[in-house]
Short mmCIF file of N, CA, C and O in Angstrom, two decimals:
data_model
loop_
_atom_site.label_atom_id
_atom_site.label_comp_id
_atom_site.label_asym_id
_atom_site.label_seq_id
_atom_site.Cartn_x
_atom_site.Cartn_y
_atom_site.Cartn_z
N UNK C 1 -94.66 285.11 46.65
CA UNK C 1 -93.29 285.60 46.57
C UNK C 1 -92.87 285.63 45.10
O UNK C 1 -92.85 284.61 44.44
N UNK C 2 -92.52 286.82 44.58
CA UNK C 2 -92.15 286.92 43.17
C UNK C 2 -90.84 286.19 42.88
O UNK C 2 -89.96 286.09 43.75
N UNK C 3 -90.72 285.71 41.67
CA UNK C 3 -89.53 284.98 41.25
C UNK C 3 -88.32 285.92 41.19
O UNK C 3 -87.22 285.56 41.58
N UNK C 4 -88.52 287.13 40.71
CA UNK C 4 -87.43 288.10 40.58
C UNK C 4 -87.79 289.33 41.42
O UNK C 4 -88.83 289.92 41.25
N UNK C 5 -86.89 289.69 42.33
CA UNK C 5 -87.10 290.86 43.17
C UNK C 5 -86.21 291.99 42.67
O UNK C 5 -84.99 291.84 42.54
N UNK C 6 -86.81 293.14 42.39
CA UNK C 6 -86.06 294.29 41.87
C UNK C 6 -85.06 294.83 42.90
O UNK C 6 -84.14 295.55 42.54
N UNK C 7 -85.25 294.50 44.17
CA UNK C 7 -84.36 295.02 45.20
C UNK C 7 -83.08 294.20 45.32
O UNK C 7 -82.15 294.62 45.99
N UNK C 8 -83.02 293.04 44.70
CA UNK C 8 -81.83 292.21 44.80
C UNK C 8 -80.70 292.80 43.97
O UNK C 8 -80.93 293.30 42.87
N UNK C 9 -79.47 292.74 44.47
CA UNK C 9 -78.35 293.32 43.72
C UNK C 9 -78.18 292.73 42.33
O UNK C 9 -77.86 293.45 41.39
N UNK C 10 -78.40 291.42 42.18
CA UNK C 10 -78.24 290.82 40.85
C UNK C 10 -79.27 291.39 39.88
O UNK C 10 -78.95 291.66 38.72
N UNK C 11 -80.49 291.59 40.34
CA UNK C 11 -81.53 292.16 39.48
C UNK C 11 -81.20 293.60 39.14
O UNK C 11 -81.36 294.03 37.99
N UNK C 12 -80.72 294.35 40.12
CA UNK C 12 -80.33 295.74 39.86
C UNK C 12 -79.20 295.81 38.83
O UNK C 12 -79.21 296.68 37.95
N UNK C 13 -78.25 294.90 38.93
CA UNK C 13 -77.15 294.89 37.96
C UNK C 13 -77.68 294.63 36.55
O UNK C 13 -77.26 295.28 35.59
N UNK C 14 -78.63 293.70 36.42
CA UNK C 14 -79.20 293.39 35.10
C UNK C 14 -80.03 294.55 34.57
O UNK C 14 -79.99 294.85 33.37
N UNK C 15 -80.77 295.20 35.45
CA UNK C 15 -81.57 296.36 35.02
C UNK C 15 -80.64 297.48 34.54
O UNK C 15 -80.88 298.08 33.48
N UNK C 16 -79.58 297.75 35.29
CA UNK C 16 -78.63 298.77 34.88
C UNK C 16 -77.94 298.40 33.57
O UNK C 16 -77.68 299.25 32.72
N UNK C 17 -77.66 297.11 33.38
CA UNK C 17 -77.08 296.65 32.13
C UNK C 17 -78.04 296.90 30.97
O UNK C 17 -77.62 297.32 29.88
N UNK C 18 -79.31 296.69 31.20
CA UNK C 18 -80.32 296.98 30.19
C UNK C 18 -80.40 298.47 29.88
O UNK C 18 -80.52 298.86 28.71
N UNK C 19 -80.31 299.30 30.90
CA UNK C 19 -80.33 300.75 30.70
C UNK C 19 -79.13 301.18 29.87
O UNK C 19 -79.26 301.96 28.92
N UNK C 20 -77.96 300.66 30.18
CA UNK C 20 -76.75 300.99 29.43
C UNK C 20 -76.89 300.54 27.98
O UNK C 20 -76.53 301.27 27.05
N UNK C 21 -77.42 299.35 27.77
CA UNK C 21 -77.60 298.82 26.42
C UNK C 21 -78.56 299.66 25.60
O UNK C 21 -78.42 299.77 24.39
N UNK C 22 -79.55 300.23 26.24
CA UNK C 22 -80.55 301.07 25.56
C UNK C 22 -80.03 302.49 25.33
O UNK C 22 -80.13 303.04 24.25
N UNK C 23 -79.45 303.07 26.38
CA UNK C 23 -79.06 304.48 26.33
C UNK C 23 -77.82 304.71 25.45
O UNK C 23 -77.74 305.74 24.78
N UNK C 24 -76.89 303.76 25.42
CA UNK C 24 -75.68 303.93 24.61
C UNK C 24 -75.98 304.23 23.15
O UNK C 24 -75.58 305.28 22.62
N UNK C 25 -76.71 303.34 22.45
CA UNK C 25 -77.04 303.62 21.05
C UNK C 25 -77.95 304.83 20.88
O UNK C 25 -77.84 305.57 19.90
N UNK C 26 -78.84 305.05 21.83
CA UNK C 26 -79.73 306.21 21.76
C UNK C 26 -78.92 307.51 21.76
O UNK C 26 -79.12 308.38 20.92
N UNK C 27 -77.99 307.63 22.70
CA UNK C 27 -77.15 308.82 22.75
C UNK C 27 -76.27 308.95 21.52
O UNK C 27 -76.09 310.05 20.99
N UNK C 28 -75.73 307.82 21.06
CA UNK C 28 -74.85 307.88 19.89
C UNK C 28 -75.58 308.40 18.67
O UNK C 28 -75.07 309.26 17.95
N UNK C 29 -76.79 307.91 18.43
CA UNK C 29 -77.51 308.37 17.24
C UNK C 29 -77.99 309.81 17.41
O UNK C 29 -78.03 310.57 16.44
N UNK C 30 -78.32 310.22 18.63
CA UNK C 30 -78.74 311.60 18.85
C UNK C 30 -77.57 312.58 18.68
O UNK C 30 -77.75 313.70 18.20
N UNK C 31 -76.38 312.15 19.07
CA UNK C 31 -75.22 313.04 19.01
C UNK C 31 -74.53 312.99 17.65
O UNK C 31 -74.15 314.04 17.10
N UNK C 32 -74.36 311.81 17.09
CA UNK C 32 -73.60 311.68 15.84
C UNK C 32 -74.48 311.47 14.61
O UNK C 32 -74.00 311.62 13.50
N UNK C 33 -75.73 311.08 14.80
CA UNK C 33 -76.62 310.83 13.67
C UNK C 33 -76.58 309.41 13.16
O UNK C 33 -77.34 309.05 12.26
N UNK C 34 -75.70 308.58 13.71
CA UNK C 34 -75.61 307.18 13.27
C UNK C 34 -74.99 306.35 14.39
O UNK C 34 -74.35 306.87 15.29
N UNK C 35 -75.20 305.04 14.29
CA UNK C 35 -74.59 304.11 15.23
C UNK C 35 -73.59 303.26 14.45
O UNK C 35 -73.94 302.66 13.43
N UNK C 36 -72.35 303.25 14.92
CA UNK C 36 -71.30 302.49 14.24
C UNK C 36 -70.75 301.42 15.18
O UNK C 36 -70.66 301.63 16.39
N UNK C 37 -70.37 300.29 14.60
CA UNK C 37 -69.69 299.26 15.36
C UNK C 37 -68.29 299.76 15.74
O UNK C 37 -67.64 300.46 14.97
N UNK C 38 -67.86 299.42 16.92
CA UNK C 38 -66.53 299.77 17.42
C UNK C 38 -66.28 301.28 17.48
O UNK C 38 -65.16 301.74 17.34
N UNK C 39 -67.34 302.03 17.71
CA UNK C 39 -67.21 303.48 17.85
C UNK C 39 -66.80 303.81 19.29
O UNK C 39 -66.74 302.94 20.16
N UNK C 40 -66.54 305.08 19.53
CA UNK C 40 -66.22 305.52 20.90
C UNK C 40 -67.39 305.27 21.84
O UNK C 40 -67.20 304.91 22.99
N UNK C 41 -68.60 305.43 21.33
CA UNK C 41 -69.79 305.17 22.15
C UNK C 41 -69.90 303.68 22.48
O UNK C 41 -70.26 303.30 23.59
N UNK C 42 -69.61 302.83 21.50
CA UNK C 42 -69.64 301.39 21.71
C UNK C 42 -68.60 300.99 22.75
O UNK C 42 -68.87 300.17 23.64
N UNK C 43 -67.43 301.57 22.66
CA UNK C 43 -66.37 301.30 23.63
C UNK C 43 -66.78 301.77 25.03
O UNK C 43 -66.60 301.04 26.01
N UNK C 44 -67.38 302.95 25.12
CA UNK C 44 -67.83 303.46 26.42
C UNK C 44 -68.91 302.57 27.01
O UNK C 44 -68.90 302.29 28.22
N UNK C 45 -69.84 302.12 26.17
CA UNK C 45 -70.90 301.23 26.64
C UNK C 45 -70.31 299.93 27.18
O UNK C 45 -70.73 299.43 28.23
N UNK C 46 -69.31 299.40 26.50
CA UNK C 46 -68.65 298.18 26.95
C UNK C 46 -67.93 298.40 28.27
O UNK C 46 -68.03 297.58 29.19
N UNK C 47 -67.23 299.51 28.38
CA UNK C 47 -66.48 299.81 29.61
C UNK C 47 -67.43 299.97 30.80
O UNK C 47 -67.11 299.56 31.91
N UNK C 48 -68.60 300.54 30.57
CA UNK C 48 -69.59 300.70 31.65
C UNK C 48 -70.25 299.35 31.97
O UNK C 48 -70.58 299.07 33.12
N UNK C 49 -70.40 298.49 30.98
CA UNK C 49 -71.08 297.21 31.17
C UNK C 49 -70.24 296.19 31.94
O UNK C 49 -70.78 295.38 32.69
N UNK C 50 -68.94 296.22 31.74
CA UNK C 50 -68.07 295.22 32.38
C UNK C 50 -68.21 295.21 33.91
O UNK C 50 -68.39 294.13 34.50
N UNK C 51 -68.16 296.35 34.60
CA UNK C 51 -68.34 296.29 36.06
C UNK C 51 -69.73 295.79 36.47
O UNK C 51 -69.87 295.13 37.50
N UNK C 52 -70.75 296.07 35.65
CA UNK C 52 -72.09 295.58 35.98
C UNK C 52 -72.16 294.06 35.88
O UNK C 52 -72.77 293.39 36.72
N UNK C 53 -71.53 293.50 34.85
CA UNK C 53 -71.48 292.04 34.71
C UNK C 53 -70.69 291.44 35.87
O UNK C 53 -71.10 290.43 36.46
N UNK C 54 -69.57 292.07 36.20
CA UNK C 54 -68.76 291.55 37.31
C UNK C 54 -69.49 291.67 38.63
O UNK C 54 -69.37 290.79 39.50
N UNK C 55 -70.25 292.73 38.83
CA UNK C 55 -71.05 292.89 40.04
C UNK C 55 -72.05 291.74 40.14
O UNK C 55 -72.18 291.12 41.19
N UNK C 56 -72.76 291.44 39.05
CA UNK C 56 -73.72 290.34 39.05
C UNK C 56 -73.01 289.03 39.41
O UNK C 56 -73.48 288.27 40.25
N UNK C 57 -71.88 288.79 38.77
CA UNK C 57 -71.10 287.57 38.99
C UNK C 57 -70.63 287.48 40.44
O UNK C 57 -70.71 286.43 41.07
N UNK C 58 -70.15 288.59 41.00
CA UNK C 58 -69.65 288.61 42.37
C UNK C 58 -70.76 288.25 43.36
O UNK C 58 -70.55 287.46 44.28
N UNK C 59 -71.93 288.82 43.17
CA UNK C 59 -73.05 288.51 44.07
C UNK C 59 -73.48 287.05 43.91
O UNK C 59 -73.72 286.35 44.89
N UNK C 60 -73.55 286.58 42.67
CA UNK C 60 -73.93 285.19 42.42
C UNK C 60 -72.90 284.23 43.02
O UNK C 60 -73.25 283.20 43.60
N UNK C 61 -71.65 284.58 42.88
CA UNK C 61 -70.55 283.77 43.43
C UNK C 61 -70.70 283.64 44.94
O UNK C 61 -70.52 282.55 45.50
N UNK C 62 -71.05 284.73 45.59
CA UNK C 62 -71.25 284.71 47.04
C UNK C 62 -72.45 283.84 47.40
O UNK C 62 -72.40 283.06 48.37
N UNK C 63 -73.54 283.95 46.63
CA UNK C 63 -74.73 283.14 46.89
C UNK C 63 -74.46 281.65 46.77
O UNK C 63 -75.07 280.85 47.47
N UNK C 64 -73.57 281.26 45.87
CA UNK C 64 -73.27 279.85 45.65
C UNK C 64 -72.02 279.40 46.40
O UNK C 64 -71.57 278.27 46.22
N UNK C 65 -71.48 280.29 47.25
CA UNK C 65 -70.30 279.99 48.05
C UNK C 65 -69.18 279.42 47.18
O UNK C 65 -68.57 278.41 47.49
N UNK C 66 -68.95 280.08 46.07
CA UNK C 66 -67.93 279.66 45.12
C UNK C 66 -66.70 280.55 45.28
O UNK C 66 -66.80 281.77 45.27
N UNK C 67 -65.56 279.93 45.43
CA UNK C 67 -64.31 280.66 45.59
C UNK C 67 -63.55 280.57 44.27
O UNK C 67 -62.89 279.58 43.99
N UNK C 68 -63.67 281.62 43.49
CA UNK C 68 -63.04 281.65 42.17
C UNK C 68 -61.60 282.11 42.27
O UNK C 68 -61.25 282.93 43.12
N UNK C 69 -60.80 281.58 41.38
CA UNK C 69 -59.41 282.01 41.30
C UNK C 69 -59.28 283.21 40.37
O UNK C 69 -60.24 283.66 39.75
N UNK C 70 -58.06 283.71 40.27
CA UNK C 70 -57.84 284.88 39.43
C UNK C 70 -58.15 284.63 37.95
O UNK C 70 -58.57 285.54 37.24
N UNK C 71 -57.98 283.40 37.48
CA UNK C 71 -58.26 283.10 36.08
C UNK C 71 -59.75 283.22 35.78
O UNK C 71 -60.15 283.81 34.76
N UNK C 72 -60.59 282.71 36.67
CA UNK C 72 -62.03 282.81 36.47
C UNK C 72 -62.48 284.27 36.59
O UNK C 72 -63.27 284.75 35.77
N UNK C 73 -61.99 284.97 37.60
CA UNK C 73 -62.35 286.38 37.76
C UNK C 73 -61.91 287.20 36.55
O UNK C 73 -62.69 288.01 36.03
N UNK C 74 -60.71 286.96 36.09
CA UNK C 74 -60.22 287.67 34.91
C UNK C 74 -60.98 287.28 33.66
O UNK C 74 -61.23 288.12 32.79
N UNK C 75 -61.36 286.02 33.58
CA UNK C 75 -62.14 285.55 32.43
C UNK C 75 -63.49 286.24 32.35
O UNK C 75 -63.96 286.57 31.25
N UNK C 76 -64.11 286.47 33.48
CA UNK C 76 -65.40 287.15 33.50
C UNK C 76 -65.24 288.58 32.98
O UNK C 76 -66.06 289.07 32.21
N UNK C 77 -64.16 289.23 33.36
CA UNK C 77 -63.91 290.60 32.91
C UNK C 77 -63.52 290.64 31.43
O UNK C 77 -64.03 291.44 30.67
N UNK C 78 -62.63 289.74 31.02
CA UNK C 78 -62.08 289.80 29.67
C UNK C 78 -62.95 289.12 28.62
O UNK C 78 -63.04 289.60 27.50
N UNK C 79 -63.59 288.01 28.97
CA UNK C 79 -64.32 287.22 27.98
C UNK C 79 -65.51 286.52 28.63
O UNK C 79 -65.55 285.29 28.73
N UNK C 80 -66.46 287.31 29.06
CA UNK C 80 -67.61 286.80 29.82
C UNK C 80 -68.40 285.75 29.05
O UNK C 80 -68.90 284.80 29.64
N UNK C 81 -68.48 285.88 27.74
CA UNK C 81 -69.28 284.95 26.94
C UNK C 81 -68.74 283.52 27.01
O UNK C 81 -69.47 282.56 26.86
N UNK C 82 -67.45 283.38 27.29
CA UNK C 82 -66.83 282.06 27.44
C UNK C 82 -66.79 281.66 28.92
O UNK C 82 -67.09 280.51 29.27
N UNK C 83 -66.43 282.60 29.79
CA UNK C 83 -66.22 282.28 31.20
C UNK C 83 -67.53 282.02 31.95
O UNK C 83 -67.56 281.18 32.85
N UNK C 84 -68.61 282.71 31.60
CA UNK C 84 -69.86 282.52 32.34
C UNK C 84 -70.42 281.10 32.21
O UNK C 84 -70.83 280.52 33.23
N UNK C 85 -70.47 280.49 31.02
CA UNK C 85 -70.95 279.10 30.97
C UNK C 85 -70.10 278.14 31.81
O UNK C 85 -70.64 277.23 32.46
N UNK C 86 -68.79 278.36 31.82
CA UNK C 86 -67.93 277.52 32.66
C UNK C 86 -68.27 277.73 34.12
O UNK C 86 -68.40 276.77 34.89
N UNK C 87 -68.44 278.98 34.50
CA UNK C 87 -68.82 279.30 35.88
C UNK C 87 -70.16 278.66 36.24
O UNK C 87 -70.32 278.09 37.32
N UNK C 88 -71.14 278.75 35.33
CA UNK C 88 -72.46 278.18 35.60
C UNK C 88 -72.38 276.67 35.83
O UNK C 88 -73.02 276.14 36.73
N UNK C 89 -71.61 275.97 35.03
CA UNK C 89 -71.47 274.52 35.19
C UNK C 89 -70.75 274.20 36.50
O UNK C 89 -71.15 273.28 37.22
N UNK C 90 -69.74 274.96 36.83
CA UNK C 90 -69.00 274.71 38.08
C UNK C 90 -69.85 274.96 39.33
O UNK C 90 -69.69 274.27 40.33
N UNK C 91 -70.73 275.95 39.27
CA UNK C 91 -71.51 276.29 40.46
C UNK C 91 -72.85 275.56 40.52
O UNK C 91 -73.41 275.43 41.60
N UNK C 92 -73.34 275.10 39.39
CA UNK C 92 -74.69 274.54 39.37
C UNK C 92 -74.76 273.10 38.86
O UNK C 92 -75.80 272.48 38.91
N UNK C 93 -73.67 272.59 38.35
CA UNK C 93 -73.69 271.26 37.73
C UNK C 93 -74.09 271.39 36.27
O UNK C 93 -74.46 272.45 35.79
N UNK C 94 -74.02 270.27 35.55
CA UNK C 94 -74.26 270.30 34.11
C UNK C 94 -75.67 270.72 33.74
O UNK C 94 -75.87 271.56 32.87
N UNK C 95 -76.66 270.11 34.36
CA UNK C 95 -78.05 270.38 33.97
C UNK C 95 -78.44 271.82 34.29
O UNK C 95 -78.90 272.56 33.42
N UNK C 96 -78.29 272.21 35.54
CA UNK C 96 -78.67 273.58 35.94
C UNK C 96 -77.73 274.62 35.33
O UNK C 96 -78.12 275.74 35.06
N UNK C 97 -76.48 274.22 35.06
CA UNK C 97 -75.54 275.12 34.39
C UNK C 97 -75.96 275.40 32.95
O UNK C 97 -75.85 276.52 32.47
N UNK C 98 -76.47 274.35 32.28
CA UNK C 98 -76.97 274.54 30.91
C UNK C 98 -78.20 275.44 30.91
O UNK C 98 -78.35 276.29 30.02
N UNK C 99 -79.06 275.27 31.90
CA UNK C 99 -80.25 276.13 32.01
C UNK C 99 -79.84 277.57 32.28
O UNK C 99 -80.37 278.51 31.66
N UNK C 100 -78.88 277.77 33.17
CA UNK C 100 -78.40 279.12 33.48
C UNK C 100 -77.73 279.75 32.24
O UNK C 100 -77.90 280.95 31.99
N UNK C 101 -77.01 278.95 31.48
CA UNK C 101 -76.39 279.45 30.25
C UNK C 101 -77.45 279.87 29.24
O UNK C 101 -77.34 280.92 28.60
N UNK C 102 -78.49 279.06 29.09
CA UNK C 102 -79.59 279.41 28.18
C UNK C 102 -80.28 280.70 28.64
O UNK C 102 -80.62 281.56 27.82
N UNK C 103 -80.47 280.82 29.94
CA UNK C 103 -81.07 282.03 30.49
C UNK C 103 -80.18 283.24 30.21
O UNK C 103 -80.65 284.31 29.81
N UNK C 104 -78.85 283.08 30.38
CA UNK C 104 -77.91 284.17 30.11
C UNK C 104 -77.93 284.56 28.63
O UNK C 104 -77.85 285.74 28.30
N UNK C 105 -78.05 283.58 27.75
CA UNK C 105 -78.17 283.88 26.32
C UNK C 105 -79.45 284.66 26.03
O UNK C 105 -79.48 285.54 25.18
N UNK C 106 -80.52 284.32 26.75
CA UNK C 106 -81.77 285.08 26.62
C UNK C 106 -81.60 286.52 27.08
O UNK C 106 -82.09 287.45 26.42
N UNK C 107 -80.89 286.71 28.18
CA UNK C 107 -80.61 288.07 28.67
C UNK C 107 -79.78 288.82 27.64
O UNK C 107 -80.04 290.00 27.34
N UNK C 108 -78.80 288.15 27.05
CA UNK C 108 -77.96 288.76 26.03
C UNK C 108 -78.81 289.19 24.83
O UNK C 108 -78.63 290.29 24.29
N UNK C 109 -79.74 288.35 24.43
CA UNK C 109 -80.63 288.69 23.31
C UNK C 109 -81.50 289.91 23.66
O UNK C 109 -81.71 290.79 22.82
N UNK C 110 -81.97 289.96 24.88
CA UNK C 110 -82.76 291.12 25.32
C UNK C 110 -81.91 292.39 25.29
O UNK C 110 -82.37 293.45 24.85
N UNK C 111 -80.65 292.29 25.74
CA UNK C 111 -79.76 293.45 25.72
C UNK C 111 -79.50 293.92 24.29
O UNK C 111 -79.48 295.13 24.02
N UNK C 112 -79.33 292.98 23.36
CA UNK C 112 -79.17 293.35 21.95
C UNK C 112 -80.43 294.04 21.44
O UNK C 112 -80.36 295.04 20.71
N UNK C 113 -81.59 293.51 21.83
CA UNK C 113 -82.86 294.12 21.43
C UNK C 113 -83.02 295.52 22.00
O UNK C 113 -83.51 296.42 21.30
N UNK C 114 -82.60 295.72 23.23
CA UNK C 114 -82.66 297.06 23.83
C UNK C 114 -81.75 298.04 23.09
O UNK C 114 -82.09 299.21 22.90
N UNK C 115 -80.59 297.55 22.65
CA UNK C 115 -79.69 298.39 21.86
C UNK C 115 -80.33 298.79 20.55
O UNK C 115 -80.26 299.95 20.13
N UNK C 116 -80.98 297.83 19.89
CA UNK C 116 -81.67 298.13 18.63
C UNK C 116 -82.83 299.10 18.86
O UNK C 116 -83.07 300.00 18.05
N UNK C 117 -83.54 298.91 19.95
CA UNK C 117 -84.65 299.80 20.30
C UNK C 117 -84.15 301.23 20.54
O UNK C 117 -84.75 302.20 20.08
N UNK C 118 -83.03 301.36 21.26
CA UNK C 118 -82.44 302.67 21.50
C UNK C 118 -82.03 303.34 20.20
O UNK C 118 -82.26 304.54 20.01
N UNK C 119 -81.44 302.56 19.30
CA UNK C 119 -81.04 303.11 18.00
C UNK C 119 -82.26 303.54 17.19
O UNK C 119 -82.29 304.63 16.60
N UNK C 120 -83.29 302.71 17.18
CA UNK C 120 -84.51 303.02 16.43
C UNK C 120 -85.20 304.27 17.00
O UNK C 120 -85.59 305.15 16.25
N UNK C 121 -85.32 304.31 18.31
CA UNK C 121 -85.97 305.45 18.96
C UNK C 121 -85.19 306.74 18.71
O UNK C 121 -85.77 307.79 18.42
N UNK C 122 -83.86 306.66 18.80
CA UNK C 122 -83.03 307.83 18.51
C UNK C 122 -83.19 308.28 17.08
O UNK C 122 -83.18 309.48 16.79
N UNK C 123 -83.36 307.32 16.17
CA UNK C 123 -83.56 307.66 14.77
C UNK C 123 -84.85 308.43 14.53
O UNK C 123 -84.94 309.22 13.59
N UNK C 124 -85.83 308.22 15.37
CA UNK C 124 -87.09 308.95 15.25
C UNK C 124 -86.93 310.43 15.60
O UNK C 124 -87.68 311.28 15.11
N UNK C 125 -85.94 310.73 16.45
CA UNK C 125 -85.75 312.10 16.92
C UNK C 125 -84.85 312.93 16.01
O UNK C 125 -84.79 314.13 16.16
N UNK C 126 -84.13 312.26 15.10
CA UNK C 126 -83.23 313.06 14.23
C UNK C 126 -83.82 313.24 12.85
O UNK C 126 -84.73 312.64 12.44
#
């Protein structure tokens, strides 16, 4: 039995997040010739990413039978980098929450790498 199943909603959300992280900078460099921080493309990528993060969180919340209040739900949407570690500790305890946070930071690093890869690959085409 594989550790990660591509058919699971949480995995699909992460895969789509990776696609968005890769395609956003790729399209920006192909269309504008450069990638800028806080550009319209960066804003669009963020707007598309937020529902994917919330989808992952919603499925995980259901799996852990966690009933979050509006502050936690809003925190995930507004400031996921702060709210997710709190959520991980609340649903998994300190030890497993720290491991989940480290794993999430690894996913974040991969997403940053995919963005750089998209920018680099787009640069090859212009």
